[in-house]
Coordinates of C-alpha atoms in Angstrom, one line a residue:
X32 CA 58.5 166.2 -182.3
X33 CA 54.8 165.7 -182.9
X34 CA 54.1 162.0 -183.4
X35 CA 52.1 162.5 -186.7
X36 CA 54.9 164.7 -188.1
X37 CA 57.6 162.3 -187.0
X38 CA 55.7 159.4 -188.6
X39 CA 55.2 161.3 -191.8
X40 CA 58.9 162.1 -192.1
X41 CA 59.8 158.4 -191.6
X42 CA 57.2 157.3 -194.2
X43 CA 58.6 159.8 -196.7
X44 CA 62.1 158.6 -196.0
X45 CA 61.2 155.0 -196.4
X46 CA 59.3 155.7 -199.6
X47 CA 62.3 157.4 -201.1
X48 CA 64.7 154.8 -199.8
X49 CA 62.7 151.9 -201.2
X50 CA 61.7 153.3 -204.5
X51 CA 64.7 155.4 -205.6
X52 CA 67.1 153.0 -207.4
X53 CA 69.8 155.6 -207.7
X54 CA 71.4 154.8 -204.4
X55 CA 74.7 156.3 -203.2
X56 CA 77.7 154.1 -202.6
X57 CA 80.0 155.1 -199.8
X58 CA 83.8 154.7 -200.0
X59 CA 84.9 151.1 -199.1
X60 CA 86.5 150.4 -195.7
X61 CA 89.0 147.7 -194.9
X62 CA 87.6 146.7 -191.5
X63 CA 90.0 143.8 -190.7
X64 CA 93.2 142.4 -192.3
X65 CA 95.8 139.8 -191.5
X66 CA 99.1 138.6 -193.1
X67 CA 98.1 135.2 -191.6
X68 CA 94.9 134.4 -189.7
X69 CA 95.2 134.6 -185.9
X70 CA 92.9 132.6 -183.6
X71 CA 91.8 133.5 -180.1
X72 CA 93.5 130.7 -178.2
X73 CA 92.7 129.9 -174.6
X74 CA 96.4 129.9 -173.8
X75 CA 99.8 129.7 -175.3
X76 CA 99.9 126.0 -174.2
X77 CA 96.8 125.3 -176.3
X78 CA 98.5 126.9 -179.3
X79 CA 101.6 124.8 -179.0
X80 CA 99.6 121.6 -178.4
X81 CA 97.6 122.2 -181.6
X82 CA 100.8 122.9 -183.6
X83 CA 102.6 119.9 -182.2
X84 CA 99.9 117.4 -183.2
X85 CA 99.1 119.2 -186.5
X86 CA 95.7 120.3 -185.5
X87 CA 96.9 123.8 -186.4
X88 CA 99.0 124.3 -189.5
X89 CA 99.0 128.1 -189.8
X90 CA 99.6 128.2 -193.6
X91 CA 96.5 126.0 -194.3
X92 CA 94.0 128.6 -193.0
X93 CA 92.3 131.0 -195.4
X94 CA 88.8 132.3 -194.8
X95 CA 85.8 132.3 -197.1
X96 CA 82.2 132.9 -195.8
X97 CA 81.1 136.0 -194.0
X98 CA 77.9 137.3 -192.4
X99 CA 77.2 140.2 -190.0
X100 CA 74.5 140.3 -187.3
X101 CA 74.0 142.9 -184.6
X102 CA 77.5 144.3 -185.0
X103 CA 79.3 140.9 -184.9
X104 CA 81.2 139.6 -187.8
X105 CA 81.1 135.8 -188.4
X106 CA 83.6 134.1 -190.7
X107 CA 84.3 130.6 -191.9
X108 CA 87.7 129.0 -192.3
X109 CA 86.9 126.0 -194.5
X110 CA 88.8 122.8 -193.8
X111 CA 90.1 122.6 -197.4
X112 CA 93.3 121.2 -196.0
X113 CA 94.4 119.7 -192.7
X114 CA 95.3 121.8 -189.7
X115 CA 92.3 124.1 -189.4
X116 CA 91.5 124.5 -185.7
X117 CA 88.1 126.2 -186.1
X118 CA 85.8 126.4 -189.1
X119 CA 83.2 128.8 -187.7
X120 CA 84.4 132.0 -185.9
X121 CA 83.4 135.4 -184.7
X122 CA 85.9 138.3 -185.0
X123 CA 86.9 139.8 -181.7
X124 CA 89.4 142.6 -181.0
X125 CA 92.0 142.5 -178.3
X126 CA 94.5 145.2 -177.7
X127 CA 93.6 146.7 -181.1
X128 CA 94.2 143.4 -183.0
X129 CA 91.5 141.2 -184.6
X130 CA 91.3 137.5 -183.8
X131 CA 89.1 134.7 -184.9
X132 CA 87.3 133.3 -181.9
X133 CA 85.8 129.8 -182.4
X134 CA 82.0 130.0 -182.4
X135 CA 80.1 129.0 -180.4
X136 CA 83.0 127.2 -178.6
X137 CA 86.2 125.3 -179.1
X138 CA 84.3 122.1 -178.3
X139 CA 82.1 122.6 -181.4
X140 CA 85.2 122.7 -183.6
X141 CA 86.5 119.1 -182.9
X142 CA 87.6 117.3 -186.0
X143 CA 87.6 113.7 -184.8
X144 CA 84.9 111.4 -183.5
X145 CA 82.1 113.7 -182.5
X146 CA 79.6 114.3 -185.4
X147 CA 77.8 116.9 -183.3
X148 CA 80.7 119.3 -183.8
X149 CA 81.4 121.2 -187.0
X150 CA 83.7 119.6 -189.6
X151 CA 83.8 121.9 -192.6
X152 CA 81.8 125.0 -193.1
X153 CA 82.2 127.0 -196.3
X154 CA 79.4 129.5 -195.7
X155 CA 76.2 130.2 -193.8
X156 CA 73.2 132.5 -193.8
X157 CA 71.9 134.6 -191.0
X158 CA 68.2 135.5 -190.9
X159 CA 68.1 139.1 -189.6
X160 CA 64.5 138.8 -188.6
X161 CA 65.0 135.9 -186.2
X162 CA 68.7 135.8 -185.4
X163 CA 68.9 132.2 -186.7
X164 CA 72.2 131.2 -188.4
X165 CA 71.7 128.5 -191.0
X166 CA 75.0 126.6 -191.2
X167 CA 75.9 124.0 -193.9
X168 CA 78.5 121.4 -192.8
X169 CA 80.0 119.4 -195.7
X170 CA 81.3 116.8 -193.2
X171 CA 84.4 116.2 -195.3
X172 CA 87.9 117.8 -194.9
X173 CA 91.1 118.0 -197.0
X174 CA 89.2 118.3 -200.3
X175 CA 92.0 120.6 -201.7
X176 CA 95.1 118.9 -200.2
X177 CA 98.4 120.6 -199.7
X178 CA 101.2 119.7 -202.1
X179 CA 102.8 117.6 -199.3
X180 CA 101.1 115.3 -196.8
X181 CA 97.9 113.4 -197.1
X182 CA 96.3 113.7 -200.6
X183 CA 93.1 112.0 -199.7
X184 CA 89.9 113.7 -198.5
X185 CA 88.6 112.5 -195.1
X186 CA 84.9 111.7 -195.1
X187 CA 84.3 112.2 -191.4
X188 CA 80.5 112.6 -190.8
X189 CA 77.2 112.9 -192.7
X190 CA 76.7 116.3 -194.3
X191 CA 74.3 118.3 -192.2
X192 CA 72.4 121.6 -191.8
X193 CA 72.5 123.2 -188.4
X194 CA 70.2 126.1 -187.3
X195 CA 71.7 128.0 -184.4
X196 CA 70.0 130.7 -182.4
X197 CA 72.5 133.6 -182.1
X198 CA 70.3 135.5 -179.6
X199 CA 70.0 132.6 -177.2
X200 CA 73.1 130.6 -178.0
X201 CA 71.4 127.3 -178.6
X202 CA 71.1 124.8 -181.4
X203 CA 67.5 124.9 -182.8
X204 CA 67.8 122.1 -185.4
X205 CA 70.3 119.6 -186.7
X206 CA 69.4 117.8 -189.9
X207 CA 71.6 115.1 -191.5
X208 CA 71.2 114.8 -195.3
X209 CA 70.3 111.3 -196.6
X210 CA 72.9 109.8 -198.8
X211 CA 70.6 109.7 -201.7
X212 CA 70.3 113.5 -201.5
X213 CA 73.9 114.5 -200.6
X214 CA 76.7 112.0 -201.3
X215 CA 79.0 112.0 -198.1
X216 CA 82.1 111.0 -200.1
X217 CA 81.9 113.4 -203.0
X218 CA 79.9 116.5 -201.9
X219 CA 81.1 120.1 -201.5
X220 CA 78.3 122.1 -199.9
X221 CA 79.2 125.6 -200.8
X222 CA 76.6 128.4 -200.5
X223 CA 73.1 128.9 -199.2
X224 CA 70.1 131.2 -199.5
X225 CA 66.8 131.2 -197.6
X226 CA 63.3 131.3 -199.1
X227 CA 60.5 132.9 -197.1
X228 CA 56.9 131.7 -197.4
X229 CA 54.1 133.4 -195.5
X230 CA 56.3 135.1 -193.0
X231 CA 58.7 132.3 -192.3
X232 CA 62.0 131.0 -193.7
X233 CA 60.8 127.7 -194.9
X234 CA 63.2 126.6 -197.5
X235 CA 67.0 126.6 -197.8
X236 CA 68.7 126.2 -201.2
X237 CA 72.3 125.0 -201.0
X238 CA 74.8 124.7 -203.9
X239 CA 76.8 121.5 -204.2
X240 CA 79.9 122.5 -206.2
X241 CA 81.3 119.1 -206.7
X242 CA 78.1 117.2 -207.5
X243 CA 76.6 120.0 -209.6
X244 CA 73.2 120.4 -208.0
X245 CA 71.0 122.5 -205.7
X246 CA 70.0 120.8 -202.5
X247 CA 66.7 121.8 -201.1
X248 CA 65.7 121.6 -197.4
X249 CA 62.1 122.1 -196.4
X250 CA 61.9 123.0 -192.8
X251 CA 58.2 122.7 -192.5
X252 CA 58.2 119.1 -193.6
X253 CA 61.8 118.4 -192.4
X254 CA 62.7 116.8 -195.7
X255 CA 65.4 117.3 -198.4
X256 CA 65.8 116.6 -202.1
X257 CA 67.8 118.1 -204.9
X258 CA 67.5 119.6 -208.4
X259 CA 70.2 118.8 -210.9
X260 CA 70.4 120.6 -214.2
X261 CA 73.8 119.6 -215.6
X262 CA 73.8 122.1 -218.5
X263 CA 73.6 125.1 -216.1
X264 CA 75.2 123.7 -213.0
X265 CA 78.3 122.0 -214.4
X266 CA 81.6 123.7 -215.4
X267 CA 81.0 125.4 -218.8
X268 CA 84.1 123.9 -220.5
X269 CA 87.5 122.4 -219.6
X270 CA 89.1 125.9 -219.8
X271 CA 86.3 128.0 -218.3
X272 CA 87.8 127.7 -214.9
X273 CA 91.2 129.1 -216.0
X274 CA 91.4 132.3 -214.0
X275 CA 94.4 134.7 -214.2
X276 CA 94.8 137.5 -211.6
X277 CA 97.8 139.7 -212.2
X278 CA 100.5 137.2 -213.2
X279 CA 99.2 134.2 -211.3
X280 CA 96.9 131.7 -212.9
X281 CA 94.7 129.1 -211.2
X282 CA 92.6 126.4 -212.8
X283 CA 89.3 125.7 -211.0
X284 CA 87.8 123.7 -213.9
X285 CA 86.2 121.1 -211.6
X286 CA 84.1 123.6 -209.8
X287 CA 80.5 123.8 -210.8
X288 CA 77.5 125.7 -209.3
X289 CA 78.8 127.9 -206.5
X290 CA 77.4 131.4 -205.8
X291 CA 73.6 131.7 -205.3
X292 CA 71.3 134.7 -204.8
X293 CA 67.6 135.0 -204.0
X294 CA 65.4 137.7 -205.6
X295 CA 63.9 140.1 -203.1
X296 CA 60.3 138.9 -204.0
X297 CA 61.4 135.3 -203.4
X298 CA 60.3 134.2 -206.8
X299 CA 63.6 133.4 -208.4
X300 CA 67.0 132.0 -207.5
X301 CA 70.1 133.0 -209.5
X302 CA 73.3 130.9 -209.7
X303 CA 76.3 130.1 -211.8
X304 CA 79.4 127.9 -211.8
X305 CA 82.9 129.1 -210.8
X306 CA 84.2 127.5 -214.0
X307 CA 82.2 129.8 -216.3
X308 CA 80.6 133.2 -216.6
X309 CA 76.9 132.3 -217.2
X310 CA 74.2 133.4 -214.8
X311 CA 71.1 131.3 -214.6
X312 CA 67.6 131.7 -213.1
X313 CA 65.3 129.1 -211.6
X314 CA 61.8 129.8 -210.3
X315 CA 61.3 129.1 -206.6
X316 CA 57.9 127.6 -207.6
X317 CA 60.0 124.7 -209.1
X318 CA 62.4 124.4 -206.2
X319 CA 59.6 124.3 -203.6
X320 CA 58.1 121.1 -205.2
X321 CA 59.6 117.9 -204.1
X322 CA 58.4 116.2 -207.3
X323 CA 60.7 118.5 -209.3
X324 CA 63.6 116.3 -208.1
X325 CA 62.5 113.4 -210.4
X326 CA 62.4 115.5 -213.6
X327 CA 64.9 114.7 -216.3
X328 CA 65.0 118.3 -217.7
X329 CA 64.0 121.8 -216.5
X330 CA 62.7 124.1 -219.3
X331 CA 61.9 126.6 -216.5
X332 CA 65.6 127.2 -215.9
X333 CA 67.0 129.8 -218.2
X334 CA 70.3 131.7 -218.7
X335 CA 69.9 135.4 -218.2
X336 CA 73.4 136.3 -219.5
X337 CA 77.1 136.3 -219.0
X338 CA 78.9 138.0 -216.1
X339 CA 81.9 140.2 -216.9
X340 CA 84.2 137.5 -215.6
X341 CA 84.2 134.4 -213.4
X342 CA 82.8 135.0 -209.9
X343 CA 82.3 133.3 -206.6
X344 CA 79.6 134.3 -204.0
X345 CA 76.6 136.5 -204.9
X346 CA 74.1 138.7 -203.1
X347 CA 70.8 140.2 -204.1
X348 CA 69.3 143.4 -202.6
X349 CA 65.8 144.8 -202.4
X350 CA 66.8 147.4 -204.9
X351 CA 66.7 144.7 -207.6
X352 CA 70.5 144.4 -207.9
X353 CA 72.7 141.3 -207.8
X354 CA 76.3 141.9 -206.5
X355 CA 79.1 139.5 -207.5
X356 CA 82.9 139.4 -207.4
X357 CA 84.8 139.9 -210.7
X358 CA 87.6 137.6 -209.9
X359 CA 90.1 138.3 -212.7
X360 CA 90.0 142.1 -212.1
X361 CA 90.0 142.3 -208.3
X362 CA 86.6 144.0 -208.0
X363 CA 83.1 143.9 -206.9
X364 CA 80.5 144.3 -209.6
X365 CA 76.7 144.3 -209.8
X366 CA 74.0 143.6 -212.3
X367 CA 71.1 146.2 -212.1
X368 CA 68.4 143.7 -212.9
X369 CA 65.5 146.0 -212.0
X370 CA 66.9 148.7 -214.4
X371 CA 67.2 146.2 -217.2
X372 CA 63.7 144.8 -216.5
X373 CA 62.1 148.2 -216.7
X374 CA 64.0 149.3 -219.8
X375 CA 63.1 146.0 -221.5
X376 CA 59.5 146.2 -220.4
X377 CA 59.5 142.6 -219.3
X378 CA 58.9 140.5 -216.2
X379 CA 61.8 139.2 -214.0
X380 CA 61.2 135.8 -215.6
X381 CA 62.1 137.3 -219.0
X382 CA 64.8 139.9 -218.2
X383 CA 68.2 139.7 -220.0
X384 CA 71.4 140.7 -218.2
X385 CA 72.8 143.8 -219.7
X386 CA 73.7 146.6 -217.2
X387 CA 76.8 145.4 -215.3
X388 CA 78.9 148.0 -213.5
X389 CA 81.9 148.1 -211.2
X390 CA 81.2 148.9 -207.6
X391 CA 84.7 148.9 -206.0
X392 CA 88.1 147.7 -207.0
X393 CA 91.6 147.4 -205.5
X394 CA 94.3 145.3 -207.3
X395 CA 96.2 144.9 -204.0
X396 CA 93.6 144.3 -201.3
X397 CA 90.5 142.9 -203.1
X398 CA 92.1 139.8 -204.6
X399 CA 89.6 137.0 -205.1
X400 CA 86.6 138.4 -203.4
X401 CA 84.9 135.2 -202.1
X402 CA 81.7 135.7 -200.1
X403 CA 79.3 138.6 -199.6
X404 CA 77.0 139.5 -196.7
X405 CA 74.9 142.5 -195.9
X406 CA 74.1 144.2 -192.6
X407 CA 70.9 146.0 -191.5
X408 CA 72.4 149.3 -192.4
X409 CA 72.8 148.5 -196.1
X410 CA 76.5 147.8 -196.0
X411 CA 77.9 144.9 -198.0
X412 CA 80.7 143.0 -196.2
X413 CA 83.0 140.7 -198.2
X414 CA 86.1 138.6 -197.7
X415 CA 89.1 138.9 -200.0
X416 CA 91.4 135.9 -199.2
X417 CA 93.5 136.0 -202.4
X418 CA 92.7 132.3 -203.0
X419 CA 94.7 132.2 -206.3
X420 CA 97.9 133.1 -204.4
X421 CA 97.1 130.8 -201.4
X422 CA 96.3 127.8 -203.6
X423 CA 99.4 128.2 -205.7
X424 CA 101.8 128.8 -202.9
X425 CA 102.5 132.4 -203.9
X426 CA 101.5 134.0 -200.6
X427 CA 104.0 135.6 -198.2
X428 CA 102.6 134.7 -194.8
X429 CA 105.4 136.4 -192.8
X430 CA 103.9 139.9 -193.1
X431 CA 107.0 141.3 -194.9
X432 CA 104.9 141.9 -198.0
X433 CA 101.8 143.2 -196.1
X434 CA 98.5 141.7 -195.3
X435 CA 96.9 138.8 -197.3
X436 CA 93.4 138.3 -195.9
X437 CA 91.0 141.2 -195.9
X438 CA 87.4 141.9 -194.7
X439 CA 85.9 144.8 -196.5
X440 CA 82.7 146.9 -196.0
X441 CA 81.1 149.0 -198.6
X442 CA 77.8 150.8 -197.9
X443 CA 75.5 150.6 -200.9
X444 CA 72.5 151.8 -198.9
X445 CA 70.2 149.0 -199.9
X446 CA 68.3 146.4 -197.9
X447 CA 69.3 142.8 -198.1
X448 CA 66.9 140.3 -199.6
X449 CA 65.9 138.9 -196.1
X450 CA 65.4 142.2 -194.3
X451 CA 61.8 142.4 -193.0
X452 CA 60.7 139.4 -195.0
X453 CA 58.8 138.2 -192.0
X454 CA 56.4 141.1 -192.7
X455 CA 56.6 141.5 -196.5
X456 CA 55.8 137.9 -197.4
X457 CA 52.6 137.7 -195.4
X458 CA 50.4 138.7 -198.3
X459 CA 48.3 135.6 -198.8
X460 CA 46.7 136.9 -202.0
X461 CA 50.0 136.4 -203.8
X462 CA 50.6 132.8 -202.7
X463 CA 52.4 133.9 -199.5
X464 CA 54.8 136.3 -201.1
X465 CA 54.1 139.8 -202.0
X466 CA 55.7 141.6 -205.0
X467 CA 58.8 143.7 -204.7
X468 CA 56.9 147.0 -204.9
X469 CA 53.3 147.9 -204.1
X470 CA 52.0 145.9 -201.1
X471 CA 55.5 144.9 -200.0
X472 CA 56.4 148.6 -199.6
X473 CA 53.1 149.4 -197.9
X474 CA 53.5 146.5 -195.4
X475 CA 57.1 147.6 -194.7
X476 CA 56.1 151.2 -194.0
X477 CA 53.3 150.1 -191.7
X478 CA 55.7 147.8 -189.9
X479 CA 58.1 150.7 -189.2
X480 CA 55.2 153.0 -188.2
X481 CA 54.2 150.4 -185.6
X482 CA 57.7 150.2 -184.3
X483 CA 57.9 154.0 -184.0
X484 CA 54.6 154.2 -182.1
X485 CA 55.6 151.4 -179.8
X486 CA 58.7 153.3 -178.8
X487 CA 57.2 156.7 -178.4

């Protein structure tokens, strides 16, 4: 095909892809499922050794976090209870069966002694532009103890952020949070988003679900601080965390700020507590300033509306939509923020949440959707670990009742908030971040044209 014609076709496709908000959603696919999680052990002897000394208690292993990069699926098994052999894993298939392979190694999963290894990872973020995985390690385990056995959390190591290069299999950075930023005896570091400034992922925003705050890490200055707005980051009421799924009820009334999403223009962060339905918005201009941590109130933070029901993780796309679980109805929902903004004739800083719609639903296999990730093909991946059944002891782990833990994929044909941010945030005329349309689209198209020419 003539180069000019080929390029023109690609430009037209990209324009329609980026500007048409009426995207098509493909049927969901259950990619992996298990009645009980299975790890990729080195040998049968290792399995029996771990079981014998309680390093592996099979029933204490649910998964939560998920991210996908270059065809590989990474998942977290949080050490909510004792007996979790590996907290960061990659899914591998052997003889047609999926297994969780400790990542990057078994040695990095050691619980005792070595604070260089991972202790408790709830979630992580992968920058698709660099292949860097940003990993948050709470450093504590057994924060949701089993009904029998030790009831005390174990505060093993300082909470830390680790940046790991997936392409070169090497640790790029390890940062331990100071005790005046993250309390090592009370924290629950839960979710993370990245903030691009002038072509680089400079800031990480991390939710602390037990201490009700957003922890900020500034990579350029290698410092951290936190923003705490109790009205928006605390549980909404003593009963706001009462969640009923089917005929099983679970109270999560102690859980504050949890899911977090970044707007595609990197101007706003959205968040909400598990114990509640409110969705709140904070400008990144506030989060980026260290002096914000000393403020006693934050008038810049505002509530944009109430979600359909309580939710967990969240995800924003470049189409101006925020996806979130609807826990009580076993579904994935979304807020069409850009649609509401245009209809209301306001800026993103003024938009009110109105257009909420169901994306996918399954009462049997999408129970308690926990964490969302998105791949480079516009497909959202999410875990459905039926936390309400696991927490309350209502889960049949024998397989007689079918699978319990699911990894789903649904292609919404939208780009994730980080995709090509290394290009689209280099507009210095806008303080380092270009708007969602206009220049951002132009830069993105030119970026793809350069790639095409380079490969012709």
